[in-house]
Short mmCIF file of C-alpha atoms in Angstrom, two decimals:
data_model
loop_
_atom_site.label_atom_id
_atom_site.label_comp_id
_atom_site.label_asym_id
_atom_site.label_seq_id
_atom_site.Cartn_x
_atom_site.Cartn_y
_atom_site.Cartn_z
CA UNK B 1 86.49 102.05 124.49
CA UNK B 2 85.87 104.77 122.25
CA UNK B 3 89.01 105.86 120.36
CA UNK B 4 89.50 109.84 121.03
CA UNK B 5 90.91 111.90 118.22
CA UNK B 6 94.10 113.64 119.36
CA UNK B 7 94.97 117.28 118.90
CA UNK B 8 97.56 116.56 116.09
CA UNK B 9 94.95 114.42 114.40
CA UNK B 10 92.54 117.19 113.67
CA UNK B 11 94.88 119.87 113.33
CA UNK B 12 96.24 117.58 110.72
CA UNK B 13 93.06 117.04 109.27
CA UNK B 14 92.20 120.51 109.21
CA UNK B 15 95.94 121.42 107.49
CA UNK B 16 95.03 118.57 104.51
CA UNK B 17 91.79 120.12 104.11
CA UNK B 18 92.58 123.31 103.53
CA UNK B 19 95.61 122.55 101.48
CA UNK B 20 92.83 120.18 98.95
CA UNK B 21 90.81 123.46 98.79
CA UNK B 22 93.49 125.59 97.57
CA UNK B 23 95.03 122.98 95.39
CA UNK B 24 92.20 122.13 93.28
CA UNK B 25 90.32 125.24 92.75
CA UNK B 26 93.67 125.78 91.08
CA UNK B 27 93.04 123.10 88.62
CA UNK B 28 95.85 120.75 89.38
CA UNK B 29 96.25 118.76 86.02
CA UNK B 30 98.09 115.60 88.10
CA UNK B 31 94.45 114.60 89.68
CA UNK B 32 93.38 114.39 86.31
CA UNK B 33 95.55 111.85 85.14
CA UNK B 34 93.72 108.46 84.41
CA UNK B 35 97.08 106.05 84.25
CA UNK B 36 97.65 106.78 87.96
CA UNK B 37 98.19 103.27 90.43
CA UNK B 38 95.81 101.65 92.04
CA UNK B 39 95.84 102.60 95.46
CA UNK B 40 94.51 100.21 98.58
CA UNK B 41 94.88 102.06 101.82
CA UNK B 42 94.59 99.09 104.71
CA UNK B 43 94.27 99.98 108.51
CA UNK B 44 92.42 99.29 112.05
CA UNK B 45 88.80 99.35 112.13
CA UNK B 46 87.58 102.40 113.55
CA UNK B 47 89.67 104.52 111.19
CA UNK B 48 92.51 106.35 113.00
CA UNK B 49 95.49 106.99 112.30
CA UNK B 50 94.80 107.02 108.51
CA UNK B 51 91.69 109.24 108.65
CA UNK B 52 93.67 112.23 107.02
CA UNK B 53 94.53 110.12 103.91
CA UNK B 54 90.96 109.04 103.63
CA UNK B 55 90.19 112.29 103.40
CA UNK B 56 93.24 113.21 100.45
CA UNK B 57 91.53 110.96 98.89
CA UNK B 58 88.24 111.60 98.81
CA UNK B 59 88.95 115.17 98.35
CA UNK B 60 91.37 114.77 95.40
CA UNK B 61 88.59 112.52 93.83
CA UNK B 62 90.67 109.61 93.66
CA UNK B 63 89.51 106.19 93.73
CA UNK B 64 90.91 103.47 96.35
CA UNK B 65 90.11 100.35 98.34
CA UNK B 66 89.66 101.12 101.22
CA UNK B 67 90.50 98.24 103.64
CA UNK B 68 89.33 97.64 107.04
CA UNK B 69 91.05 95.16 109.53
CA UNK B 70 89.62 93.80 112.55
CA UNK B 71 91.81 92.56 115.52
CA UNK B 72 91.28 88.90 114.43
CA UNK B 73 92.45 89.54 111.30
CA UNK B 74 95.55 91.43 112.01
CA UNK B 75 97.66 88.14 113.49
CA UNK B 76 97.54 86.98 109.61
CA UNK B 77 98.12 90.08 108.70
CA UNK B 78 101.10 91.12 110.53
CA UNK B 79 104.00 89.53 109.13
CA UNK B 80 102.90 90.56 105.31
CA UNK B 81 103.43 94.16 106.46
CA UNK B 82 106.34 96.79 106.33
CA UNK B 83 107.33 97.21 110.30
CA UNK B 84 104.83 95.08 111.22
CA UNK B 85 102.38 97.96 111.58
CA UNK B 86 99.38 99.76 109.91
CA UNK B 87 98.27 101.45 107.91
CA UNK B 88 100.15 100.53 105.01
CA UNK B 89 99.28 102.34 101.46
CA UNK B 90 100.01 99.64 98.68
CA UNK B 91 100.26 100.90 94.99
CA UNK B 92 102.49 99.69 91.98
CA UNK B 93 103.33 96.82 93.76
CA UNK B 94 104.83 98.81 96.79
CA UNK B 95 104.23 98.77 99.95
CA UNK B 96 104.27 102.41 102.04
CA UNK B 97 104.25 102.48 106.10
CA UNK B 98 103.39 104.85 108.64
CA UNK B 99 100.56 107.60 108.76
CA UNK B 100 102.95 110.68 108.04
CA UNK B 101 105.02 109.08 105.61
CA UNK B 102 101.64 108.26 103.70
CA UNK B 103 99.93 111.54 104.23
CA UNK B 104 103.75 112.90 102.71
CA UNK B 105 103.26 110.73 99.70
CA UNK B 106 99.73 111.86 99.05
CA UNK B 107 100.30 114.96 99.57
CA UNK B 108 103.23 114.70 96.57
CA UNK B 109 101.18 113.05 94.61
CA UNK B 110 97.80 114.89 94.47
CA UNK B 111 100.05 118.28 94.54
CA UNK B 112 99.28 120.06 97.99
CA UNK B 113 102.61 119.25 99.39
CA UNK B 114 103.71 123.06 98.98
CA UNK B 115 100.88 123.78 101.36
CA UNK B 116 101.61 121.75 103.80
CA UNK B 117 104.57 122.21 105.39
CA UNK B 118 105.45 119.30 107.80
#
């Protein structure tokens, strides 16, 4: 079965792309912070709900570890995740779960939150 993108996912990705284009054209100094945390984005393969977060990292040119989990790995990983679900963003010893929470955090961290009103 092929994964399909919902209209909400497509709209979210478009909004994120527009916001990053506007924010980076203004020269956001927070994106240049070299002391920023090391990020790990953990999600199911194929990418689905974490796609907007992946795009935010790429557009902000912030390095992150892209960890894709297959079904056979999920059984072991599930008890270690918040709420027993993916995606999860790990940084500075914290684990942030749920795609909208992750997107909101990254939008604030990368300085695009003022452009995204959700």
